[in-house]
PDB file of C-alpha atoms in Angstrom:
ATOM      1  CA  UNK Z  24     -46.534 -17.352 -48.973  1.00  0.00           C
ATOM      2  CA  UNK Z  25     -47.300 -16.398 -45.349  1.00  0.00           C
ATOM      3  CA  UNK Z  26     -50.536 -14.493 -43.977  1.00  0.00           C
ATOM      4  CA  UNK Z  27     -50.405 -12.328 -41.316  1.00  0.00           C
ATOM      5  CA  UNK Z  28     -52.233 -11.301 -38.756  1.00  0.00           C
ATOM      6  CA  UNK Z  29     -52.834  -9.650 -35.309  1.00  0.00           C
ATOM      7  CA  UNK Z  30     -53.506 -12.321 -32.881  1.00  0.00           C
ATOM      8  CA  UNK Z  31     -55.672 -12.423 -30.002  1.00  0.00           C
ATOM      9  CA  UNK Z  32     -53.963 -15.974 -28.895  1.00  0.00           C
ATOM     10  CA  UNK Z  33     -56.877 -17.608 -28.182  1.00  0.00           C
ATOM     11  CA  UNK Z  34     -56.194 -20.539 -31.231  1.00  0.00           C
ATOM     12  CA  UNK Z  35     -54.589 -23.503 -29.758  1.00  0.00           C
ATOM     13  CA  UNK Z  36     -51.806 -23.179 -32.366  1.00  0.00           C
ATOM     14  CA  UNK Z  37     -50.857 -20.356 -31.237  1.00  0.00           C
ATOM     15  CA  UNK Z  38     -50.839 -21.104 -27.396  1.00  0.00           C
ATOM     16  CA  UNK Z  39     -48.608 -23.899 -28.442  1.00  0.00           C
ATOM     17  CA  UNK Z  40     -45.996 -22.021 -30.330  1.00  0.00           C
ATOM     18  CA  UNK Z  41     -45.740 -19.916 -27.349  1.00  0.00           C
ATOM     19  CA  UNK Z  42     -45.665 -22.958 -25.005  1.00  0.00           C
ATOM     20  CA  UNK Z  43     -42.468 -24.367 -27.569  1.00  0.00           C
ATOM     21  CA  UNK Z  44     -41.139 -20.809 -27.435  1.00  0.00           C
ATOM     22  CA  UNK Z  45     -41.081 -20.429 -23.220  1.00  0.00           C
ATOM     23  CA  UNK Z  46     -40.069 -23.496 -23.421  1.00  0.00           C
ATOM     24  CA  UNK Z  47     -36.933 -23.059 -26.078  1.00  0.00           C
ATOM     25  CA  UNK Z  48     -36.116 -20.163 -23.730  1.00  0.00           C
ATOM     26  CA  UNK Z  49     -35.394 -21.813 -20.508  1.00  0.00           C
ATOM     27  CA  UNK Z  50     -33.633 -24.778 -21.919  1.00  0.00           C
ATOM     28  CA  UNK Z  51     -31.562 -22.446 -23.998  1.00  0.00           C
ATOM     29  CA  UNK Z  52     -30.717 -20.136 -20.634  1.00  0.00           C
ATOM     30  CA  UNK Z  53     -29.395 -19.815 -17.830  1.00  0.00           C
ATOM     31  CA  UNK Z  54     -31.712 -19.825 -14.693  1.00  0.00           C
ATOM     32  CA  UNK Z  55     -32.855 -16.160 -14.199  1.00  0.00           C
ATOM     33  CA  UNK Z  56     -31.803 -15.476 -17.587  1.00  0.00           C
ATOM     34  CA  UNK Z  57     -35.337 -15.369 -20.093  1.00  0.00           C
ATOM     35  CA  UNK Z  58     -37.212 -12.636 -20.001  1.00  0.00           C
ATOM     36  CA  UNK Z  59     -39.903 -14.207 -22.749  1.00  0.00           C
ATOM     37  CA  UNK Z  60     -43.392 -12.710 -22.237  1.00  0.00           C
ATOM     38  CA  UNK Z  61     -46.073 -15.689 -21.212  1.00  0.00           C
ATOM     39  CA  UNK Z  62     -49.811 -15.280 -22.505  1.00  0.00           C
ATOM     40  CA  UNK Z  63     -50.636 -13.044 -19.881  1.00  0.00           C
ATOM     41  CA  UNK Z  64     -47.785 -10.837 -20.654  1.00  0.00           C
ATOM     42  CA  UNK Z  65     -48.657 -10.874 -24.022  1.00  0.00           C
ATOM     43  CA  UNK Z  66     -52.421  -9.759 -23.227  1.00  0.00           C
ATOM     44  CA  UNK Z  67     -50.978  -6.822 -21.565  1.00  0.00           C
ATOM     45  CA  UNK Z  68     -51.670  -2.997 -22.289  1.00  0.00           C
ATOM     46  CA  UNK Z  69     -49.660  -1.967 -24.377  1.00  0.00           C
ATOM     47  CA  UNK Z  70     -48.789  -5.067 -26.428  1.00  0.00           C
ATOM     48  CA  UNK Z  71     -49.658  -6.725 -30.051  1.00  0.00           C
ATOM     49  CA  UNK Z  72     -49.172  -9.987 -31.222  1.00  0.00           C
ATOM     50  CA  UNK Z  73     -48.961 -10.947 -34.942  1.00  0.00           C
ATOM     51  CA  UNK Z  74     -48.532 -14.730 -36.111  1.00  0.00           C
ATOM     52  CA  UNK Z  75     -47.864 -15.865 -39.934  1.00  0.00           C
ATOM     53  CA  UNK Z  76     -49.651 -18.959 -41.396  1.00  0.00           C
ATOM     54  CA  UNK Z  77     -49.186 -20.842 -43.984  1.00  0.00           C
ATOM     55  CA  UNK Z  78     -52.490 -22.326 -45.194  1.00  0.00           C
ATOM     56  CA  UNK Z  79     -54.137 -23.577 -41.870  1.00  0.00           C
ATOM     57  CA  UNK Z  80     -50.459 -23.883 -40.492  1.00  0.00           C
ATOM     58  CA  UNK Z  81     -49.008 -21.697 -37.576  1.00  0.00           C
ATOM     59  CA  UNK Z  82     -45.599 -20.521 -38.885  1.00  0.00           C
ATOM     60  CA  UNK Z  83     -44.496 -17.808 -36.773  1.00  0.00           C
ATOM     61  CA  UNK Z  84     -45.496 -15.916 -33.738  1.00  0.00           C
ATOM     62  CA  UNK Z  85     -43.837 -12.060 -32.272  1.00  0.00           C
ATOM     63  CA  UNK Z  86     -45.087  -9.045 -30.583  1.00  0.00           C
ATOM     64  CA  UNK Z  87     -44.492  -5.314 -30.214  1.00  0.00           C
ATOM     65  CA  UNK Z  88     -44.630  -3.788 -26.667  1.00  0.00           C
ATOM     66  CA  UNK Z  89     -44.880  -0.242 -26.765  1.00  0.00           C
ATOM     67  CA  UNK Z  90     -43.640   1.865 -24.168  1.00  0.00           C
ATOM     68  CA  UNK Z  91     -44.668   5.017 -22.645  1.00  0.00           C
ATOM     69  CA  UNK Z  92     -41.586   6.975 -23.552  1.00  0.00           C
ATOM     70  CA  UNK Z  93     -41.338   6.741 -27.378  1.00  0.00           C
ATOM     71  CA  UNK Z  94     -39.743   3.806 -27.692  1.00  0.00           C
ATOM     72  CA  UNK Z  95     -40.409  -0.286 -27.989  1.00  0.00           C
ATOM     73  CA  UNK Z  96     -39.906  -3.724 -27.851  1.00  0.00           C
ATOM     74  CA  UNK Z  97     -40.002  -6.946 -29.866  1.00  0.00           C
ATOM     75  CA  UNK Z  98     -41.099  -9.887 -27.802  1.00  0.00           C
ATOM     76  CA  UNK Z  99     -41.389 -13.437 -28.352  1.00  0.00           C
ATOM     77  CA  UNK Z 100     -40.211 -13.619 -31.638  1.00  0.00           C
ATOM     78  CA  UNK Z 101     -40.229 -17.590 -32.787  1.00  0.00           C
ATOM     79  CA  UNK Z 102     -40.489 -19.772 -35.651  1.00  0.00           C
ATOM     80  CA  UNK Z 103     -42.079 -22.816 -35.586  1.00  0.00           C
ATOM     81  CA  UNK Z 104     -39.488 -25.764 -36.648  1.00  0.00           C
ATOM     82  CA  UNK Z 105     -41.339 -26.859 -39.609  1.00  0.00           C
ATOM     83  CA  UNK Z 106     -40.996 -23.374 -41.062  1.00  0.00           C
ATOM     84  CA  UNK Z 107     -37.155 -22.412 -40.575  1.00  0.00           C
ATOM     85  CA  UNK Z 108     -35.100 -20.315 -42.826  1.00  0.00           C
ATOM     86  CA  UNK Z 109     -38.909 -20.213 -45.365  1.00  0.00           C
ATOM     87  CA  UNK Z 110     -39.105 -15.909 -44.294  1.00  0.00           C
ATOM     88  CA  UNK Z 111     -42.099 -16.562 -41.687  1.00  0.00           C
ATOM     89  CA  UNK Z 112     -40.090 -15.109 -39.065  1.00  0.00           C
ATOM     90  CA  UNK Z 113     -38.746 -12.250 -41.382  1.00  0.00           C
ATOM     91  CA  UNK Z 114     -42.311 -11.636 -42.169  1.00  0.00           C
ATOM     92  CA  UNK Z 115     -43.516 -11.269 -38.611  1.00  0.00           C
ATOM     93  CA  UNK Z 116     -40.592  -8.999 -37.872  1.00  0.00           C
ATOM     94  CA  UNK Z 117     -41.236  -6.803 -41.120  1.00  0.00           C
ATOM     95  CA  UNK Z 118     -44.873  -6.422 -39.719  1.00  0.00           C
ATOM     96  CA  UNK Z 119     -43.629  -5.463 -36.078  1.00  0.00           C
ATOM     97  CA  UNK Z 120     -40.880  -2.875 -37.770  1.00  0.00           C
ATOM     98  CA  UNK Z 121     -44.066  -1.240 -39.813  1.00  0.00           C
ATOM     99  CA  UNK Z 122     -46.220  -1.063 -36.852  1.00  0.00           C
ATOM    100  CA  UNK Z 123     -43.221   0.756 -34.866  1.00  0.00           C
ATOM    101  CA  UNK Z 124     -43.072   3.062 -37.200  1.00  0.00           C
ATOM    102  CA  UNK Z 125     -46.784   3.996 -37.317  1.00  0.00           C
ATOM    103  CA  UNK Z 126     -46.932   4.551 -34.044  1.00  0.00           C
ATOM    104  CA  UNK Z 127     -44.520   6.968 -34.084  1.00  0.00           C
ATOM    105  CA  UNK Z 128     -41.744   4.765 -31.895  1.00  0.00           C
ATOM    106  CA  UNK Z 129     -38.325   6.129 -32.256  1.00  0.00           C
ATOM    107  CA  UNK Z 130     -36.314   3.457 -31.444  1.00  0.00           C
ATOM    108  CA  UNK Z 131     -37.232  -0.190 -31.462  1.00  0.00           C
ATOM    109  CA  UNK Z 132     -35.010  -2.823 -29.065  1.00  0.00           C
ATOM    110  CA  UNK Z 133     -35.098  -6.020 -28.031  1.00  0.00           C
ATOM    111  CA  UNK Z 134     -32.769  -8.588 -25.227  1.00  0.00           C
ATOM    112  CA  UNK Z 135     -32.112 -11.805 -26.565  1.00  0.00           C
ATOM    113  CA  UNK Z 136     -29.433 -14.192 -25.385  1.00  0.00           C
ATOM    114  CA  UNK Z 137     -26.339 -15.451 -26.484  1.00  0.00           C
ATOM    115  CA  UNK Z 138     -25.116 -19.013 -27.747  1.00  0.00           C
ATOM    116  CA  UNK Z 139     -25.805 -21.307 -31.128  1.00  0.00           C
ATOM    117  CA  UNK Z 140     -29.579 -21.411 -30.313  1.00  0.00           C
ATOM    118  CA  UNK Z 141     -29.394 -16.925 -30.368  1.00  0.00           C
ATOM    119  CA  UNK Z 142     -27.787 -17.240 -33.860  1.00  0.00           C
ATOM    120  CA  UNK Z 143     -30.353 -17.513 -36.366  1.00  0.00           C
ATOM    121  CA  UNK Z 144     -32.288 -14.991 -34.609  1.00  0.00           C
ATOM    122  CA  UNK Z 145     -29.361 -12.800 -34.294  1.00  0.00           C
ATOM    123  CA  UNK Z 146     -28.699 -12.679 -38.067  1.00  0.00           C
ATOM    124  CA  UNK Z 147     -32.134 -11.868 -38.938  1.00  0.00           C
ATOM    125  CA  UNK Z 148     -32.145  -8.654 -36.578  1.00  0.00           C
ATOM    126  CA  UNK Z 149     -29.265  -7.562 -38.000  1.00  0.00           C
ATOM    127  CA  UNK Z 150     -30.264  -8.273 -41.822  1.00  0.00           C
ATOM    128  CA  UNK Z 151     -33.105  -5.929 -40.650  1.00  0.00           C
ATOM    129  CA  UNK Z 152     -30.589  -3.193 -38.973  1.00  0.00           C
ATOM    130  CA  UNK Z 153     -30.733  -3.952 -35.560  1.00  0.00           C
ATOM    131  CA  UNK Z 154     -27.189  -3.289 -34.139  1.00  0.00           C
ATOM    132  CA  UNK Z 155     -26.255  -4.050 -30.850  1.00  0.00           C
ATOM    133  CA  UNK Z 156     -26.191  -1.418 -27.979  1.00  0.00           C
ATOM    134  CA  UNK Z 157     -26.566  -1.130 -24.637  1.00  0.00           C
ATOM    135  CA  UNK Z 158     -29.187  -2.397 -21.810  1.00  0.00           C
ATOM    136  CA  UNK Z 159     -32.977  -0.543 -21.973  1.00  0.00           C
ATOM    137  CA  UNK Z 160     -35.613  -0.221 -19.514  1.00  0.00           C
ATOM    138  CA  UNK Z 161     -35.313  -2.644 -17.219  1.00  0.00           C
ATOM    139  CA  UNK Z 162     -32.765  -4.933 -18.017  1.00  0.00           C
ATOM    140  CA  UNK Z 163     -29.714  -5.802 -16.529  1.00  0.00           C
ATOM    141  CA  UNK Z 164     -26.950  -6.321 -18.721  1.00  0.00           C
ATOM    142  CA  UNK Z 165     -25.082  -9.853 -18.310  1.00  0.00           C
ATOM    143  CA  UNK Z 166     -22.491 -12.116 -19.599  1.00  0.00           C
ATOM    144  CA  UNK Z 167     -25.394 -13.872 -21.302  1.00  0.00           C
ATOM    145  CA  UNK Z 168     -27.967 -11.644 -22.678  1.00  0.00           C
ATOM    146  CA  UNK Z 169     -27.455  -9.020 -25.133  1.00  0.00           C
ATOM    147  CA  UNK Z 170     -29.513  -5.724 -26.552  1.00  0.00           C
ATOM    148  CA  UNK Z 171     -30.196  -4.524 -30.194  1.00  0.00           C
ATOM    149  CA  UNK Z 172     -31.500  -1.548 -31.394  1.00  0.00           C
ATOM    150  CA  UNK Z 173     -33.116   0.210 -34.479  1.00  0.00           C
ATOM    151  CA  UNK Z 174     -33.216   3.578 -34.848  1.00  0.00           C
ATOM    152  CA  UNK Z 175     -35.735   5.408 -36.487  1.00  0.00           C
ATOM    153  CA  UNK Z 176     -34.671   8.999 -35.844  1.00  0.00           C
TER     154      UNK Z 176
END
């Protein structure tokens, strides 16, 4: 149903899912409290985006941000709202699990808030194995934000 594919975010679909994501963040946050990559994050060394599309349709956008001690991220993981709950997001996730693994990444994490707008994301890392853990990198850990983990030892 959904094709994916490593993004070089240069389509203006996919500059706007990002621009709905940032923006999801901070009114779903508390000040101080996203730590969502912007475009020129997500051009960074280091990083990959994929995005899912249905037909000519954005669906999904998230990244993998590998780090130089064996380990990695998932970044700006969103749906747009015309696909919810349809797998785009699952599929985007699946791809960023796969790539982890090729590269050899022993443990993949990511931060993500808390609160009704966390949930749905929340359930689908865990459906994949996430669990949550401590902070990483970084982070600071807070009464807000929160930090899974997958394990691929």
């Amino acid at each position: 149903m959904f094709k994916i594919k490593e993004d070089d975010l240069t389509e203006d679909q996919t500059r706007a899912l990002l621009t709905l994501h940032l923006a999801g963040m901070h009114a779903s946050s508390p000040v101080g409290s996203v730590f969502a990559l912007d475009l020129t994050g997500l051009q960074g060394a280091g990083v990959t985006v994929w995005t899912a599309w249905h037909g000519e349709r954005i669906a999904s956008i998230g990244a993998l941000k590998i780090t130089e001690d064996g380990t990695a991220e998932v970044k700006s993981m969103r749906t747009h709202p015309d696909f919810l709950r349809m797998g785009a997001g699952a599929a985007v996730l699946e791809t960023i699990i796969a790539a982890a693994k090729r590269h050899g990444v022993q443990r993949l994490s990511l931060e993500t808030g808390s609160g009704p707008a966390f949930e749905p994301a929340l359930k689908l890392y865990q459906r994949r194995g996430f669990v949550k853990g401590t902070a990483f990198g970084s982070y600071v850990p807070g009464e807000f934000n929160q930090f899974l983990h997958l394990d691929f030892r």
